[in-house]
PDB file of C-alpha atoms in Angstrom:
ATOM      1  CA  MET K   1      -3.512  -7.184 -12.179  1.00 33.00           C
ATOM      2  CA  LEU K   2      -7.011  -7.063 -13.738  1.00 33.00           C
ATOM      3  CA  ARG K   3      -8.396  -3.435 -14.519  1.00 38.00           C
ATOM      4  CA  ALA K   4     -11.687  -2.902 -12.441  1.00 36.00           C
ATOM      5  CA  ASP K   5     -13.890  -3.520 -15.328  1.00 37.00           C
ATOM      6  CA  GLU K   6     -12.280  -6.790 -15.949  1.00 37.00           C
ATOM      7  CA  THR K   7     -12.371  -7.874 -12.388  1.00 36.00           C
ATOM      8  CA  TRP K   8     -15.965  -7.182 -12.119  1.00 35.00           C
ATOM      9  CA  ALA K   9     -16.827  -9.169 -15.090  1.00 37.00           C
ATOM     10  CA  PHE K  10     -14.534 -12.154 -13.903  1.00 36.00           C
ATOM     11  CA  PHE K  11     -16.473 -12.263 -10.468  1.00 39.00           C
ATOM     12  CA  SER K  12     -19.850 -11.411 -12.291  1.00 38.00           C
ATOM     13  CA  ARG K  13     -19.018 -14.967 -14.066  1.00 36.00           C
ATOM     14  CA  THR K  14     -17.373 -16.931 -11.039  1.00 36.00           C
ATOM     15  CA  GLY K  15     -19.238 -15.617  -8.042  1.00 40.00           C
ATOM     16  CA  VAL K  16     -17.574 -12.799  -5.933  1.00 43.00           C
ATOM     17  CA  GLY K  17     -19.858 -14.450  -3.019  1.00 44.00           C
ATOM     18  CA  LEU K  18     -17.063 -16.679  -2.378  1.00 51.00           C
ATOM     19  CA  PHE K  19     -15.182 -14.043  -0.767  1.00 59.00           C
ATOM     20  CA  LYS K  20     -16.094 -13.856   2.902  1.00 73.00           C
ATOM     21  CA  VAL K  21     -16.015 -10.239   3.762  1.00 88.00           C
ATOM     22  CA  ASP K  22     -16.588  -8.309   7.069  1.00 90.00           C
ATOM     23  CA  VAL K  23     -17.328  -4.617   7.147  1.00 93.00           C
ATOM     24  CA  LEU K  24     -16.136  -3.094  10.476  1.00 91.00           C
ATOM     25  CA  ALA K  25     -18.357   0.287  11.316  1.00 89.00           C
ATOM     26  CA  PRO K  26     -17.750   1.259  14.741  1.00 86.00           C
ATOM     27  CA  SER K  27     -20.557   3.715  14.761  1.00 84.00           C
ATOM     28  CA  GLY K  28     -22.735   0.925  13.706  1.00 81.00           C
ATOM     29  CA  VAL K  29     -23.929   2.990  10.683  1.00 84.00           C
ATOM     30  CA  VAL K  30     -22.138   2.077   7.399  1.00 88.00           C
ATOM     31  CA  ASP K  31     -21.811   4.500   4.371  1.00 87.00           C
ATOM     32  CA  GLN K  32     -25.075   3.941   2.320  1.00 89.00           C
ATOM     33  CA  ALA K  33     -22.814   4.312  -0.878  1.00 90.00           C
ATOM     34  CA  LEU K  34     -20.639   1.524   0.362  1.00 92.00           C
ATOM     35  CA  LEU K  35     -23.565  -0.575   1.091  1.00 91.00           C
ATOM     36  CA  LEU K  36     -24.990  -0.130  -2.291  1.00 92.00           C
ATOM     37  CA  ALA K  37     -21.979  -0.724  -4.277  1.00 91.00           C
ATOM     38  CA  LEU K  38     -21.455  -4.245  -2.314  1.00 90.00           C
ATOM     39  CA  ALA K  39     -24.919  -5.167  -3.466  1.00 89.00           C
ATOM     40  CA  GLU K  40     -24.343  -4.083  -6.920  1.00 89.00           C
ATOM     41  CA  GLU K  41     -21.281  -6.199  -7.154  1.00 86.00           C
ATOM     42  CA  GLY K  42     -22.806  -9.237  -5.606  1.00 85.00           C
ATOM     43  CA  ILE K  43     -20.540  -9.454  -2.614  1.00 87.00           C
ATOM     44  CA  ALA K  44     -21.424 -11.040   0.513  1.00 85.00           C
ATOM     45  CA  TYR K  45     -20.787  -9.435   3.601  1.00 88.00           C
ATOM     46  CA  SER K  46     -21.412  -9.109   7.385  1.00 89.00           C
ATOM     47  CA  ILE K  47     -21.176  -5.927   9.510  1.00 91.00           C
ATOM     48  CA  SER K  48     -19.229  -5.667  12.820  1.00 90.00           C
ATOM     49  CA  ARG K  49     -19.449  -2.702  15.222  1.00 88.00           C
ATOM     50  CA  ASP K  50     -16.315  -3.677  17.288  1.00 86.00           C
ATOM     51  CA  ILE K  51     -12.861  -5.165  16.958  1.00 83.00           C
ATOM     52  CA  ASP K  52     -13.871  -8.034  18.852  1.00 82.00           C
ATOM     53  CA  SER K  53     -16.856  -9.125  17.163  1.00 84.00           C
ATOM     54  CA  VAL K  54     -15.235  -9.167  13.863  1.00 84.00           C
ATOM     55  CA  ASP K  55     -15.556 -12.453  11.890  1.00 79.00           C
ATOM     56  CA  LEU K  56     -11.967 -13.794  11.814  1.00 75.00           C
ATOM     57  CA  GLU K  57     -12.895 -16.166   9.317  1.00 75.00           C
ATOM     58  CA  ALA K  58     -13.048 -13.305   6.623  1.00 78.00           C
ATOM     59  CA  LYS K  59     -10.907 -13.018   3.598  1.00 78.00           C
ATOM     60  CA  VAL K  60     -10.611  -9.523   3.912  1.00 88.00           C
ATOM     61  CA  ILE K  61     -11.897  -6.852   6.239  1.00 91.00           C
ATOM     62  CA  ILE K  62     -13.420  -3.526   4.957  1.00 93.00           C
ATOM     63  CA  LEU K  63     -12.784  -0.816   7.266  1.00 91.00           C
ATOM     64  CA  ASP K  64     -15.385   2.250   7.205  1.00 91.00           C
ATOM     65  CA  VAL K  65     -12.987   4.999   7.584  1.00 92.00           C
ATOM     66  CA  GLY K  66     -15.885   7.647   8.017  1.00 88.00           C
ATOM     67  CA  SER K  67     -17.527   5.736  11.003  1.00 84.00           C
ATOM     68  CA  SER K  68     -14.930   6.483  13.640  1.00 85.00           C
ATOM     69  CA  GLY K  69     -11.706   8.320  14.928  1.00 88.00           C
ATOM     70  CA  LEU K  70      -8.308   7.753  13.893  1.00 88.00           C
ATOM     71  CA  SER K  71      -6.939   6.491  17.135  1.00 88.00           C
ATOM     72  CA  TYR K  72      -9.576   3.598  17.123  1.00 87.00           C
ATOM     73  CA  LEU K  73      -9.067   2.935  13.707  1.00 89.00           C
ATOM     74  CA  GLU K  74      -5.436   2.395  14.024  1.00 89.00           C
ATOM     75  CA  SER K  75      -5.894   0.069  17.000  1.00 87.00           C
ATOM     76  CA  ALA K  76      -8.068  -2.114  14.878  1.00 86.00           C
ATOM     77  CA  ALA K  77      -5.728  -1.983  11.778  1.00 87.00           C
ATOM     78  CA  ALA K  78      -2.632  -3.254  13.997  1.00 86.00           C
ATOM     79  CA  LYS K  79      -4.953  -6.238  15.373  1.00 84.00           C
ATOM     80  CA  PHE K  80      -5.793  -7.243  11.599  1.00 83.00           C
ATOM     81  CA  GLU K  81      -1.964  -6.839  10.651  1.00 81.00           C
ATOM     82  CA  ALA K  82      -0.935  -9.032  13.387  1.00 77.00           C
ATOM     83  CA  LEU K  83      -3.640 -11.634  12.436  1.00 79.00           C
ATOM     84  CA  LYS K  84      -2.563 -11.519   8.852  1.00 79.00           C
ATOM     85  CA  ILE K  85      -5.889 -10.395   7.402  1.00 84.00           C
ATOM     86  CA  PRO K  86      -5.865  -8.047   4.566  1.00 87.00           C
ATOM     87  CA  LEU K  87      -7.408  -4.566   5.422  1.00 89.00           C
ATOM     88  CA  LEU K  88      -9.195  -2.521   2.758  1.00 91.00           C
ATOM     89  CA  CYS K  89      -9.921   0.958   3.638  1.00 91.00           C
ATOM     90  CA  ALA K  90     -13.293   2.615   2.383  1.00 92.00           C
ATOM     91  CA  LEU K  91     -12.010   6.252   2.603  1.00 91.00           C
ATOM     92  CA  PRO K  92     -14.169   9.251   2.175  1.00 90.00           C
ATOM     93  CA  LYS K  93     -12.432  11.844   0.035  1.00 87.00           C
ATOM     94  CA  SER K  94     -11.779  14.149   3.345  1.00 89.00           C
ATOM     95  CA  LYS K  95      -9.925  11.430   4.957  1.00 88.00           C
ATOM     96  CA  LEU K  96      -7.624  10.223   1.996  1.00 84.00           C
ATOM     97  CA  ASP K  97      -4.593  10.967   4.223  1.00 84.00           C
ATOM     98  CA  TRP K  98      -5.651   8.477   6.774  1.00 87.00           C
ATOM     99  CA  PHE K  99      -4.731   5.561   4.648  1.00 80.00           C
ATOM    100  CA  VAL K 100      -0.992   6.092   5.520  1.00 81.00           C
ATOM    101  CA  PRO K 101      -1.293   5.795   9.202  1.00 84.00           C
ATOM    102  CA  LEU K 102      -3.834   2.675   8.915  1.00 85.00           C
ATOM    103  CA  LYS K 103      -1.091   0.800   7.029  1.00 81.00           C
ATOM    104  CA  ALA K 104      -3.927  -0.931   5.118  1.00 85.00           C
ATOM    105  CA  THR K 105      -3.434  -3.333   2.315  1.00 85.00           C
ATOM    106  CA  ASP K 106      -5.401  -1.156  -0.206  1.00 86.00           C
ATOM    107  CA  PHE K 107      -8.334   1.476  -0.268  1.00 89.00           C
ATOM    108  CA  PHE K 108     -10.803   2.775  -2.410  1.00 91.00           C
ATOM    109  CA  LEU K 109     -12.707   5.889  -2.239  1.00 91.00           C
ATOM    110  CA  VAL K 110     -16.529   6.239  -1.343  1.00 91.00           C
ATOM    111  CA  PRO K 111     -18.588   6.369  -3.506  1.00 91.00           C
ATOM    112  CA  PRO K 112     -16.401   3.600  -5.537  1.00 91.00           C
ATOM    113  CA  ALA K 113     -16.278   3.114  -9.373  1.00 90.00           C
ATOM    114  CA  LYS K 114     -18.131   0.315 -10.771  1.00 88.00           C
ATOM    115  CA  GLY K 115     -16.519  -2.796  -9.996  1.00 87.00           C
ATOM    116  CA  GLU K 116     -13.570  -1.342  -7.990  1.00 89.00           C
ATOM    117  CA  ILE K 117     -14.431  -3.258  -4.846  1.00 91.00           C
ATOM    118  CA  SER K 118     -13.889  -6.492  -6.552  1.00 87.00           C
ATOM    119  CA  ALA K 119     -10.855  -5.402  -8.005  1.00 86.00           C
ATOM    120  CA  ARG K 120      -9.200  -4.105  -4.654  1.00 86.00           C
ATOM    121  CA  LEU K 121     -10.764  -7.343  -3.077  1.00 87.00           C
ATOM    122  CA  ALA K 122      -8.636  -9.580  -5.521  1.00 82.00           C
ATOM    123  CA  ARG K 123      -5.603  -7.264  -5.133  1.00 81.00           C
ATOM    124  CA  CYS K 124      -5.822  -7.555  -1.192  1.00 83.00           C
ATOM    125  CA  MET K 125      -5.884 -11.548  -1.405  1.00 79.00           C
ATOM    126  CA  ALA K 126      -3.132 -11.603  -3.779  1.00 75.00           C
ATOM    127  CA  VAL K 127      -1.129  -9.293  -1.735  1.00 74.00           C
ATOM    128  CA  ASN K 128      -1.804 -11.450   1.361  1.00 71.00           C
ATOM    129  CA  ARG K 129      -0.670 -14.636  -0.484  1.00 68.00           C
ATOM    130  CA  MET K 130       2.439 -13.068  -1.387  1.00 63.00           C
ATOM    131  CA  SER K 131       3.232 -11.990   2.010  1.00 61.00           C
ATOM    132  CA  LEU K 132       2.374 -15.441   3.722  1.00 55.00           C
ATOM    133  CA  ASN K 133       3.939 -17.736   1.261  1.00 52.00           C
ATOM    134  CA  GLY K 134       6.853 -15.620  -0.380  1.00 48.00           C
ATOM    135  CA  ALA K 135       7.132 -14.608  -3.771  1.00 42.00           C
ATOM    136  CA  HIS K 136       9.565 -16.490  -6.357  1.00 41.00           C
ATOM    137  CA  GLY K 137      12.477 -14.209  -7.028  1.00 45.00           C
ATOM    138  CA  SER K 138      16.282 -13.504  -6.454  1.00 46.00           C
ATOM    139  CA  ARG K 139      18.222 -11.153  -4.292  1.00 49.00           C
ATOM    140  CA  ARG K 140      18.594  -7.562  -5.803  1.00 54.00           C
ATOM    141  CA  SER K 141      21.526  -5.672  -4.836  1.00 53.00           C
ATOM    142  CA  TYR K 142      22.546  -2.156  -5.184  1.00 59.00           C
ATOM    143  CA  PRO K 143      25.730  -0.522  -3.468  1.00 61.00           C
ATOM    144  CA  GLY K 144      25.098  -0.960   0.300  1.00 71.00           C
ATOM    145  CA  LEU K 145      21.521  -2.250  -0.120  1.00 79.00           C
ATOM    146  CA  HIS K 146      20.288  -5.873  -0.525  1.00 81.00           C
ATOM    147  CA  ILE K 147      16.686  -6.838  -1.228  1.00 82.00           C
ATOM    148  CA  ASP K 148      15.695 -10.635  -1.079  1.00 77.00           C
ATOM    149  CA  LYS K 149      12.494 -11.036  -3.024  1.00 74.00           C
ATOM    150  CA  THR K 150      11.897 -14.466  -1.713  1.00 69.00           C
ATOM    151  CA  SER K 151      12.445 -13.736   1.961  1.00 70.00           C
ATOM    152  CA  TYR K 152      11.371 -10.006   1.748  1.00 75.00           C
ATOM    153  CA  ASP K 153      14.372  -9.285   3.910  1.00 78.00           C
ATOM    154  CA  VAL K 154      16.013  -5.978   3.203  1.00 83.00           C
ATOM    155  CA  PHE K 155      19.581  -5.063   4.361  1.00 82.00           C
ATOM    156  CA  TYR K 156      21.315  -1.650   4.168  1.00 80.00           C
ATOM    157  CA  ARG K 157      24.756  -1.360   4.915  1.00 73.00           C
ATOM    158  CA  GLY K 158      24.538  -4.767   6.733  1.00 71.00           C
ATOM    159  CA  ARG K 159      21.662  -3.486   8.863  1.00 77.00           C
ATOM    160  CA  ARG K 160      18.333  -5.313   8.450  1.00 80.00           C
ATOM    161  CA  LEU K 161      15.530  -2.712   7.641  1.00 85.00           C
ATOM    162  CA  VAL K 162      12.011  -3.358   8.961  1.00 86.00           C
ATOM    163  CA  LEU K 163       9.705  -2.028   6.271  1.00 87.00           C
ATOM    164  CA  THR K 164       6.074  -2.008   5.672  1.00 86.00           C
ATOM    165  CA  PHE K 165       4.766  -3.812   2.835  1.00 85.00           C
ATOM    166  CA  LYS K 166       4.269  -0.765   0.803  1.00 86.00           C
ATOM    167  CA  GLU K 167       7.669   0.662   1.704  1.00 88.00           C
ATOM    168  CA  TYR K 168       9.333  -2.719   0.510  1.00 88.00           C
ATOM    169  CA  GLU K 169       7.360  -2.534  -2.802  1.00 88.00           C
ATOM    170  CA  LEU K 170       8.325   0.856  -3.277  1.00 91.00           C
ATOM    171  CA  LEU K 171      11.853   0.536  -2.658  1.00 91.00           C
ATOM    172  CA  SER K 172      11.947  -2.584  -4.597  1.00 88.00           C
ATOM    173  CA  LYS K 173      10.681  -0.840  -7.698  1.00 89.00           C
ATOM    174  CA  LEU K 174      13.145   2.024  -7.373  1.00 90.00           C
ATOM    175  CA  ALA K 175      16.117  -0.454  -6.912  1.00 86.00           C
ATOM    176  CA  GLY K 176      14.952  -2.381  -9.922  1.00 83.00           C
ATOM    177  CA  HIS K 177      15.513   0.460 -11.925  1.00 84.00           C
ATOM    178  CA  PRO K 178      18.597   2.596 -10.648  1.00 83.00           C
ATOM    179  CA  GLY K 179      18.904   5.930 -12.231  1.00 85.00           C
ATOM    180  CA  LYS K 180      15.373   5.734 -13.838  1.00 88.00           C
ATOM    181  CA  VAL K 181      12.938   8.714 -12.709  1.00 92.00           C
ATOM    182  CA  PHE K 182       9.669   7.697 -11.562  1.00 91.00           C
ATOM    183  CA  THR K 183       6.899  10.367 -11.156  1.00 91.00           C
ATOM    184  CA  ARG K 184       4.656  10.174  -8.474  1.00 89.00           C
ATOM    185  CA  GLU K 185       1.896   9.336 -10.680  1.00 87.00           C
ATOM    186  CA  ALA K 186       3.676   6.168 -11.915  1.00 88.00           C
ATOM    187  CA  LEU K 187       4.689   5.135  -8.593  1.00 90.00           C
ATOM    188  CA  LEU K 188       1.127   5.240  -7.388  1.00 86.00           C
ATOM    189  CA  SER K 189      -0.175   3.407 -10.510  1.00 84.00           C
ATOM    190  CA  GLU K 190       2.426   0.633 -10.422  1.00 84.00           C
ATOM    191  CA  VAL K 191       2.863   0.001  -6.597  1.00 85.00           C
ATOM    192  CA  TRP K 192      -0.723   1.106  -5.346  1.00 82.00           C
ATOM    193  CA  GLN K 193      -2.308   0.292  -8.696  1.00 75.00           C
ATOM    194  CA  TYR K 194      -4.335   3.266  -8.231  1.00 67.00           C
ATOM    195  CA  ASP K 195      -4.346   6.644 -10.368  1.00 58.00           C
ATOM    196  CA  TYR K 196      -6.122   9.170  -8.263  1.00 55.00           C
ATOM    197  CA  TYR K 197      -4.247  12.397  -8.384  1.00 54.00           C
ATOM    198  CA  GLU K 198      -4.622  13.465  -4.962  1.00 57.00           C
ATOM    199  CA  GLY K 199      -3.008   9.893  -3.781  1.00 68.00           C
ATOM    200  CA  ALA K 200       0.404  11.458  -4.929  1.00 75.00           C
ATOM    201  CA  ARG K 201       0.694  12.373  -1.429  1.00 83.00           C
ATOM    202  CA  THR K 202       0.818   8.921  -0.370  1.00 86.00           C
ATOM    203  CA  VAL K 203       3.975   8.564  -2.322  1.00 89.00           C
ATOM    204  CA  ASP K 204       5.595  11.444  -0.700  1.00 90.00           C
ATOM    205  CA  VAL K 205       4.632  10.091   2.753  1.00 90.00           C
ATOM    206  CA  HIS K 206       6.230   6.737   2.170  1.00 90.00           C
ATOM    207  CA  ILE K 207       9.348   8.065   0.452  1.00 91.00           C
ATOM    208  CA  ARG K 208       9.948  10.376   3.568  1.00 90.00           C
ATOM    209  CA  ARG K 209       9.450   7.100   5.451  1.00 89.00           C
ATOM    210  CA  LEU K 210      11.753   5.184   3.412  1.00 90.00           C
ATOM    211  CA  ARG K 211      14.316   8.088   3.916  1.00 89.00           C
ATOM    212  CA  SER K 212      13.988   8.070   7.674  1.00 88.00           C
ATOM    213  CA  LYS K 213      15.094   4.244   7.455  1.00 87.00           C
ATOM    214  CA  LEU K 214      17.774   4.572   4.831  1.00 83.00           C
ATOM    215  CA  GLU K 215      19.483   7.708   5.854  1.00 72.00           C
ATOM    216  CA  ASP K 216      20.733   7.474   9.368  1.00 50.00           C
ATOM    217  CA  THR K 217      23.751   9.381   8.429  1.00 46.00           C
ATOM    218  CA  GLY K 218      21.884  12.525   6.881  1.00 51.00           C
ATOM    219  CA  GLN K 219      22.598  11.215   3.544  1.00 53.00           C
ATOM    220  CA  SER K 220      19.849   9.439   0.848  1.00 69.00           C
ATOM    221  CA  LEU K 221      19.979   6.978  -1.724  1.00 81.00           C
ATOM    222  CA  ILE K 222      16.435   8.415  -3.070  1.00 88.00           C
ATOM    223  CA  GLU K 223      16.976  11.639  -5.040  1.00 87.00           C
ATOM    224  CA  THR K 224      14.076  13.920  -5.502  1.00 89.00           C
ATOM    225  CA  VAL K 225      13.828  15.151  -9.236  1.00 88.00           C
ATOM    226  CA  ARG K 226      12.271  18.594  -8.680  1.00 85.00           C
ATOM    227  CA  ASN K 227       9.069  18.917 -10.516  1.00 84.00           C
ATOM    228  CA  VAL K 228       9.091  15.350 -11.668  1.00 87.00           C
ATOM    229  CA  GLY K 229       9.343  12.628  -9.044  1.00 91.00           C
ATOM    230  CA  TYR K 230      12.104  10.192  -7.660  1.00 92.00           C
ATOM    231  CA  ARG K 231      14.878   7.973  -8.428  1.00 90.00           C
ATOM    232  CA  LEU K 232      17.381   5.770  -6.763  1.00 87.00           C
ATOM    233  CA  ARG K 233      20.760   7.176  -7.635  1.00 81.00           C
ATOM    234  CA  PRO K 234      22.400   5.226 -10.366  1.00 72.00           C
ATOM    235  CA  ASP K 235      26.090   5.752  -9.372  1.00 62.00           C
ATOM    236  CA  GLY K 236      26.385   4.534  -5.670  1.00 52.00           C
ATOM    237  CA  VAL K 237      26.814   8.212  -4.704  1.00 45.00           C
ATOM    238  CA  GLU K 238      24.711   9.453  -1.970  1.00 45.00           C
ATOM    239  CA  VAL K 239      22.984  12.908  -1.951  1.00 44.00           C
ATOM    240  CA  ASP K 240      22.531  14.595   1.353  1.00 42.00           C
ATOM    241  CA  GLY K 241      19.752  16.813   2.616  1.00 41.00           C
ATOM    242  CA  GLU K 242      21.468  19.917   1.129  1.00 39.00           C
ATOM    243  CA  GLY K 243      22.011  18.442  -2.308  1.00 40.00           C
ATOM    244  CA  ARG K 244      25.605  18.034  -1.665  1.00 42.00           C
ATOM    245  CA  ARG K 245      27.429  14.797  -2.911  1.00 44.00           C
ATOM    246  CA  GLY K 246      29.689  12.356  -0.793  1.00 44.00           C
ATOM    247  CA  LYS K 247      31.016   9.007  -1.819  1.00 44.00           C
ATOM    248  CA  GLY K 248      28.874   6.039  -0.959  1.00 43.00           C
ATOM    249  CA  ARG K 249      30.324   4.041   1.897  1.00 39.00           C
TER     250      ARG K 249
END
């Protein structure tokens, strides 16, 4: 993954205009800071006011989150997810929490840092290729938990889990290092490739969702290390919501 400044330099040489980007702004008014950043990075774009008018040939859809209500944006996000088109959210700082329910591929804050949109676009396309084609890898196992890195299938106690891509990446990261404690900041950086401090709340929300899908018995494989972060238990022993230990089944 290139840093934002490296990606910006790369696209400056090779032509980021090769990207076909559509900006969805239901209000019809796009944040001027977003338009300025797109122009400065040399990114060609079109603007759509509603879901049905979006250019479906676009490589990435940039969703101007500040231009509409959450329910409408969720409908738009669901459509693009079904069409396998990456969704990049342009988030005002006041609506940072909206990134989670929108289930977007990635996001940036408005106004973005120099070169950040190019970096996020590149990552969106890379993630989409992995999702469509499958990544090379092998099956990763943990007591009761099986993660297939080729098919992206996850099974827990013989039951297939339905995970979002970010939930999959987060669980895979923890399962790859049983017992290792990851801070929220480290997970945000390694899974989301983002280091904005308020984004740590996104990690908490995804951990909570993972637990809800894993712990149908009221126990958890993911342990909270108070004031530090999270880890996957190293010994196959699960911890219930009150901190009591019980043998993994």
